[in-house]
């Protein structure tokens, strides 16, 4: 039995523990689950970030995430994938993104989770605007994110 | 909470908005007019004695939005950047649903404009149909959503769920429009004739704020070549702000799939321009 990947784009917070439990519910064939949660930091391009606002491109966001998960499934033998990305206004400490990957073996779960995050950061249409003491600014792309994503080119 | 149109002595006064920051404001309102099923059928067929009912009511609604300040005593005169009126014929409920959306970049909200547009569109529908049906009822005129301004965003239904303060507009349709740090977004509006081939263009995130353009429509006929490169050239010819499409890295998607300058474009395509992504 293979679970359908579950992709959600939402304003509401999520509970990483509950999401992981749901991914594993009723399964005894899964040997490994890797779960990554990204959080809002209070410093980034400028210190004292008080909040950030995540904008996305409805429709394209979902299809881009689906394509990334489909590619991960093509590369590794996965038993379940869950991707949740939040949008709207978030404050430091809030969870932004969850990627949970289940597989029979740990290597596939670690690598697929890493791969999905790298591709999400460079291919999914989300944009962060940070609100700092000195004003608001749009976050710039990072060269290191592209290098990270480039690691998976075969 | 206090009533801003009343001063300390409880007298009506017009709020001074000179010192308020400009921001992108949008409001949508709706209402409906109930009628006999036969009247609705005549309206749908165009068989009413006064002619094209919906086109007339649409113009009436747009005109009314622009003249709201003449009707409502303490409203400011506003230079609206967009007024859109839509009608939905509901046969099950035997009514016409009217929705109005008003937008501008300014210092005061546009709720009254949207509500006035719906009201006058409904009244015009009544006038256009009254020869065959005098029992029509106008009802449920209300604000559905507003964004921008100090009082925050509002969406009908969401207010009750929010734990306090203004409700946040959910992003079910359209992108979430970010804070007020950078105003200056103006909808250039549709330049398309109804029924002529048209491209829908969106600018997202930082690019929307940098160019000051959110969405617009461009007739396909304005493109020398029917591809993304041709669209960029046509946009720059249309408005010098679009030279910003060449500054920095700007990505493009056609119908929500990543595209390049040579990607072909056809009628009714959605073309989005946006900066490099920064999610996760």
XYZ file of C-alpha atoms in Angstrom:
434
model
C 0.000 0.000 0.000
C 1.395 3.390 -0.981
C 0.023 6.565 0.596
C -0.810 9.426 -1.721
C 1.506 12.381 -1.102
C -0.223 15.082 0.859
C 0.538 18.648 -0.077
C -1.008 21.604 1.688
C -0.568 25.378 1.437
C -2.263 27.029 4.391
C -2.302 29.998 6.742
C -2.962 27.911 9.845
C -0.143 26.510 11.975
C 0.575 22.787 11.822
C 1.611 20.229 14.400
C 4.662 18.378 13.076
C 4.143 15.501 15.542
C 0.518 15.020 14.555
C 1.385 15.172 10.861
C 4.076 12.529 11.295
C 1.694 10.286 13.244
C -0.889 10.631 10.484
C 1.719 9.702 7.892
C 2.532 6.508 9.780
C -0.982 5.593 10.926
C -1.815 1.934 10.382
C 1.565 1.169 8.827
C 4.042 -1.429 10.047
C 6.082 -1.704 6.845
C 7.707 1.732 7.261
C 11.203 1.512 8.705
C 12.190 5.187 8.730
C 10.559 8.580 8.862
C 12.450 11.848 8.474
C 10.639 15.059 9.296
C 12.005 18.556 8.684
C 10.372 21.696 10.096
C 11.533 25.160 9.010
C 11.009 28.010 11.490
C 10.926 31.804 11.291
C 14.213 33.271 12.586
C 14.429 36.638 14.303
C 17.476 37.597 12.227
C 18.142 37.211 8.537
C 19.350 39.860 6.085
C 18.806 42.362 8.882
C 18.702 41.914 12.666
C 15.506 42.167 14.671
C 13.047 40.649 12.251
C 9.673 41.098 13.925
C 7.553 39.200 11.405
C 7.460 37.982 7.862
C 4.762 37.686 5.253
C 4.751 34.799 2.821
C 3.160 35.363 -0.543
C 2.634 32.593 -3.076
C 1.176 32.002 -6.525
C -2.001 29.999 -5.910
C -2.356 27.110 -8.315
C 1.236 27.108 -9.475
C 2.450 26.577 -5.903
C 0.517 23.340 -5.543
C 1.543 22.008 -8.955
C 5.212 22.905 -8.362
C 5.181 21.057 -5.010
C 3.460 18.077 -6.611
C 6.125 17.947 -9.333
C 8.910 18.036 -6.726
C 7.335 15.221 -4.711
C 6.768 13.192 -7.890
C 10.443 13.589 -8.794
C 11.480 12.462 -5.287
C 9.250 9.404 -5.628
C 10.940 8.621 -8.937
C 14.376 8.735 -7.328
C 13.723 6.930 -4.043
C 11.392 4.175 -2.907
C 9.077 6.119 -0.589
C 6.087 4.972 1.427
C 4.658 8.392 2.190
C 5.346 12.101 1.776
C 3.751 15.092 3.437
C 4.576 18.698 2.534
C 2.947 21.646 4.299
C 3.919 25.251 3.585
C 2.381 28.195 5.381
C 1.481 31.553 3.852
C 0.484 34.910 5.298
C 1.976 36.689 8.289
C 4.260 34.703 10.613
C 6.336 35.717 13.619
C 9.717 34.453 14.863
C 9.512 30.902 16.192
C 6.514 30.012 14.016
C 6.848 26.896 11.872
C 6.850 27.757 8.130
C 7.330 24.481 6.339
C 7.086 20.764 7.047
C 8.496 17.974 4.906
C 7.973 14.462 6.265
C 9.138 11.435 4.296
C 8.589 7.789 5.172
C 10.420 4.850 3.663
C 11.445 1.306 4.443
C 15.048 2.437 4.965
C 16.646 5.498 6.522
C 18.904 6.531 3.625
C 15.996 7.023 1.221
C 14.042 8.996 3.830
C 16.979 11.287 4.708
C 17.918 11.955 1.109
C 14.400 12.448 -0.208
C 13.579 14.914 2.591
C 16.776 16.871 1.867
C 16.030 16.815 -1.873
C 12.428 18.026 -1.464
C 13.549 20.954 0.722
C 16.327 21.937 -1.714
C 13.948 21.900 -4.673
C 11.165 23.616 -2.716
C 13.486 26.503 -1.881
C 14.523 27.029 -5.515
C 11.410 26.007 -7.508
C 8.188 26.578 -5.541
C 6.686 30.062 -6.031
C 6.828 31.462 -2.492
C 8.226 34.863 -1.581
C 9.157 36.175 1.865
C 8.855 39.766 2.910
C 10.499 40.436 6.252
C 9.293 43.103 8.620
C 12.212 44.455 10.669
C 12.623 47.420 13.009
C 14.018 49.538 10.173
C 11.298 48.663 7.696
C 10.048 45.979 5.348
C 12.104 44.308 2.663
C 11.772 41.384 0.283
C 14.189 38.541 0.965
C 16.755 37.968 -1.817
C 17.508 34.589 -3.317
C 20.594 32.862 -1.917
C 23.329 31.451 -4.051
C 23.873 28.641 -1.533
C 20.284 27.436 -2.071
C 21.015 26.993 -5.778
C 24.258 25.170 -5.000
C 22.342 22.882 -2.633
C 19.743 22.131 -5.295
C 22.525 21.566 -7.852
C 23.834 18.649 -5.804
C 20.927 16.507 -7.019
C 21.643 16.935 -10.722
C 22.736 13.590 -12.072
C -14.008 51.277 18.941
C -15.442 54.687 18.165
C -17.308 56.179 15.244
C -14.726 58.113 13.254
C -17.326 60.318 11.592
C -18.287 61.839 14.965
C -16.046 64.335 16.715
C -15.548 64.758 20.473
C -18.828 66.645 20.741
C -20.709 63.952 18.859
C -21.116 66.094 15.740
C -20.666 64.683 12.268
C -17.417 65.671 10.572
C -15.273 64.546 7.691
C -12.131 62.676 8.760
C -8.897 64.445 7.761
C -6.914 61.840 5.845
C -4.065 64.097 4.686
C -1.567 62.502 7.044
C -2.595 58.887 6.507
C -0.146 56.815 4.458
C -1.246 55.699 1.013
C -1.900 52.011 0.611
C -3.557 49.704 -1.832
C -7.219 49.457 -0.888
C -9.736 47.023 -2.207
C -13.288 46.253 -1.191
C -15.928 43.949 -2.570
C -19.631 44.007 -1.833
C -22.603 41.992 -2.983
C -26.376 42.079 -3.019
C -29.245 40.516 -4.920
C -32.565 41.282 -6.448
C -35.265 38.643 -6.318
C -37.743 38.468 -9.150
C -40.327 36.178 -10.701
C -38.805 33.244 -12.589
C -40.464 34.593 -15.774
C -38.736 37.959 -15.293
C -35.379 36.271 -14.830
C -35.969 34.228 -17.995
C -36.808 37.398 -19.953
C -33.687 39.073 -18.565
C -31.541 36.117 -19.593
C -33.008 36.134 -23.115
C -32.687 39.885 -23.510
C -36.458 40.143 -24.006
C -37.122 43.123 -21.742
C -38.525 46.336 -23.212
C -35.633 48.567 -22.074
C -32.946 46.520 -23.810
C -29.687 45.117 -22.484
C -30.407 45.088 -18.772
C -27.112 43.782 -17.425
C -24.883 46.050 -19.538
C -26.895 49.055 -18.422
C -26.813 48.032 -14.766
C -23.057 47.470 -14.982
C -22.451 50.978 -16.292
C -24.817 52.354 -13.642
C -22.862 50.578 -10.906
C -19.522 51.869 -12.172
C -20.851 55.428 -12.464
C -22.345 55.203 -8.974
C -19.043 54.049 -7.445
C -17.329 57.086 -8.909
C -20.012 59.427 -7.501
C -20.300 57.934 -4.022
C -18.962 61.103 -2.406
C -21.904 63.052 -3.880
C -24.405 60.685 -2.264
C -22.943 59.798 1.122
C -22.351 62.993 3.089
C -18.994 62.352 4.765
C -17.300 60.307 2.033
C -14.180 61.621 0.333
C -13.988 61.936 -3.445
C -11.705 59.149 -4.633
C -9.850 58.451 -7.852
C -10.709 54.768 -8.172
C -8.261 52.713 -10.208
C -10.710 49.892 -10.785
C -14.428 49.204 -10.525
C -15.742 45.811 -11.596
C -19.393 44.782 -11.489
C -20.468 41.192 -12.043
C -23.851 39.555 -12.305
C -24.800 35.962 -11.659
C -28.236 34.772 -12.686
C -29.429 32.282 -10.095
C -32.380 30.341 -11.465
C -32.772 28.181 -8.350
C -33.241 31.263 -6.130
C -34.845 33.274 -8.933
C -32.577 36.226 -8.373
C -29.662 38.149 -9.833
C -26.568 38.283 -7.639
C -24.630 41.493 -8.010
C -21.020 41.855 -6.895
C -18.825 44.937 -7.074
C -15.107 45.315 -6.483
C -13.455 48.717 -6.121
C -9.764 49.398 -5.828
C -7.426 52.315 -5.461
C -4.116 53.334 -4.061
C -4.937 55.972 -1.503
C -5.635 57.071 2.025
C -9.178 55.961 2.546
C -11.097 52.738 2.117
C -13.410 51.918 -0.763
C -16.138 49.957 1.060
C -18.726 52.698 0.524
C -17.922 52.790 -3.180
C -18.408 49.021 -3.531
C -21.667 49.123 -1.533
C -22.950 52.093 -3.553
C -22.084 50.333 -6.810
C -24.066 47.242 -5.769
C -27.007 49.334 -4.564
C -27.298 51.371 -7.746
C -26.756 48.343 -9.991
C -29.652 46.665 -8.139
C -31.826 49.776 -8.485
C -31.060 49.901 -12.189
C -32.013 46.249 -12.542
C -35.289 47.132 -10.849
C -35.857 50.053 -13.190
C -35.052 47.986 -16.266
C -37.370 45.132 -15.264
C -40.216 46.898 -13.454
C -42.440 46.999 -16.532
C -42.975 43.257 -16.193
C -42.450 42.691 -12.457
C -43.170 45.248 -9.734
C -42.750 42.829 -6.830
C -38.976 42.497 -7.136
C -37.057 42.765 -3.862
C -33.552 44.093 -3.370
C -31.846 42.425 -0.431
C -28.676 41.348 1.363
C -26.529 44.270 0.271
C -23.373 43.873 2.260
C -19.607 44.194 2.399
C -17.875 40.888 1.622
C -14.228 41.823 2.015
C -11.851 44.721 2.296
C -8.076 44.899 2.325
C -5.612 47.643 3.163
C -5.660 50.505 5.620
C -5.064 50.881 9.331
C -8.193 49.014 10.412
C -6.812 45.903 8.735
C -8.351 43.339 6.464
C -11.852 42.044 6.735
C -13.660 39.122 5.199
C -17.279 38.303 5.893
C -17.547 35.104 7.913
C -13.887 35.171 8.884
C -14.489 37.841 11.531
C -16.265 35.438 13.858
C -13.452 32.906 13.635
C -10.619 35.289 14.371
C -9.518 35.323 17.979
C -9.705 39.100 18.152
C -9.039 42.176 16.090
C -9.568 42.312 12.381
C -9.835 39.102 10.442
C -7.085 38.286 8.008
C -8.156 37.776 4.447
C -7.473 34.217 3.390
C -5.735 33.594 0.125
C -8.338 31.402 -1.467
C -8.184 33.468 -4.633
C -5.428 35.775 -5.740
C -2.127 36.132 -3.987
C -1.853 37.250 -0.416
C -1.048 40.904 -0.683
C 1.683 41.796 1.722
C 2.064 44.652 4.192
C 1.811 48.328 3.627
C 5.532 49.047 3.622
C 5.504 49.784 -0.084
C 2.358 51.152 -1.612
C 2.057 52.192 -5.171
C 0.288 49.207 -6.642
C -2.146 50.187 -9.299
C -4.163 47.971 -11.519
C -3.690 49.249 -15.029
C -6.933 47.517 -15.843
C -8.234 45.703 -18.848
C -7.303 47.087 -22.217
C -9.154 44.284 -23.943
C -12.389 44.528 -25.840
C -14.893 41.948 -24.728
C -14.547 38.783 -26.843
C -11.242 39.766 -28.448
C -8.189 37.535 -27.787
C -6.504 38.646 -24.597
C -3.605 37.754 -22.307
C -3.870 38.048 -18.527
C -0.643 39.351 -17.014
C 0.259 39.193 -13.312
C 3.223 40.673 -11.488
C 3.904 39.030 -8.149
C 5.647 39.831 -4.868
C 8.576 42.277 -5.000
C 8.111 42.814 -8.732
C 4.490 43.915 -8.204
C 5.634 46.523 -5.689
C 8.663 47.622 -7.728
C 6.666 48.097 -10.950
C 3.525 49.289 -9.185
C 1.421 46.922 -11.284
C -0.524 43.917 -10.036
C -2.650 42.610 -12.862
C -3.584 43.759 -16.305
C -4.958 42.424 -19.546
C -3.243 42.902 -22.887
C -4.866 42.286 -26.274
C -3.055 39.515 -28.117
C -3.062 41.778 -31.182
C -0.593 44.166 -29.486
C 2.143 41.526 -29.624
C 4.468 41.586 -32.617
C 5.397 37.985 -31.850
C 3.010 35.710 -29.923
C 5.530 34.707 -27.263
C 6.829 35.899 -23.874
C 9.502 38.086 -25.496
C 6.820 39.721 -27.658
C 4.658 40.313 -24.588
C 7.545 42.001 -22.723
C 8.122 44.312 -25.708
C 4.401 45.143 -25.883
C 4.273 45.855 -22.131
C 7.244 48.216 -22.371
C 5.571 50.029 -25.267
C 2.389 50.257 -23.187
C 3.949 51.658 -20.034
C 7.572 52.627 -19.293
C 7.348 51.034 -15.843
C 7.725 47.640 -17.512
C 11.378 48.328 -18.334
C 11.713 47.012 -14.758
C 11.126 43.530 -16.216
C 14.729 43.694 -17.461
C 16.199 44.719 -14.081
C 17.583 41.906 -11.980
C 16.469 38.315 -12.379
C 12.793 38.142 -13.332
C 11.175 34.740 -13.854
C 8.121 34.002 -15.939
C 5.399 31.349 -15.937
C 2.830 30.792 -18.679
C -0.328 29.120 -17.386
C 1.562 28.434 -14.147
C 4.416 26.541 -15.830
C 7.916 28.054 -15.918
C 8.588 29.691 -19.268
C 11.229 31.602 -21.243
C 11.193 34.421 -23.786
C 10.489 32.016 -26.642
C 7.515 30.312 -24.964
C 4.460 30.825 -27.201
C 1.383 32.644 -25.897
C -2.187 32.205 -27.084
C -5.595 33.657 -26.289
C -6.603 33.693 -22.598
C -3.179 32.598 -21.352
C -2.133 33.650 -17.850
C 1.407 35.029 -17.833
C 3.042 35.752 -14.471
C 6.292 37.626 -13.887
C 7.988 37.284 -10.523
C 11.331 37.508 -8.731
C 13.387 34.429 -7.756
C 11.546 32.358 -5.175
C 12.443 32.558 -1.480
C 10.162 30.086 0.298
C 10.960 27.302 2.747
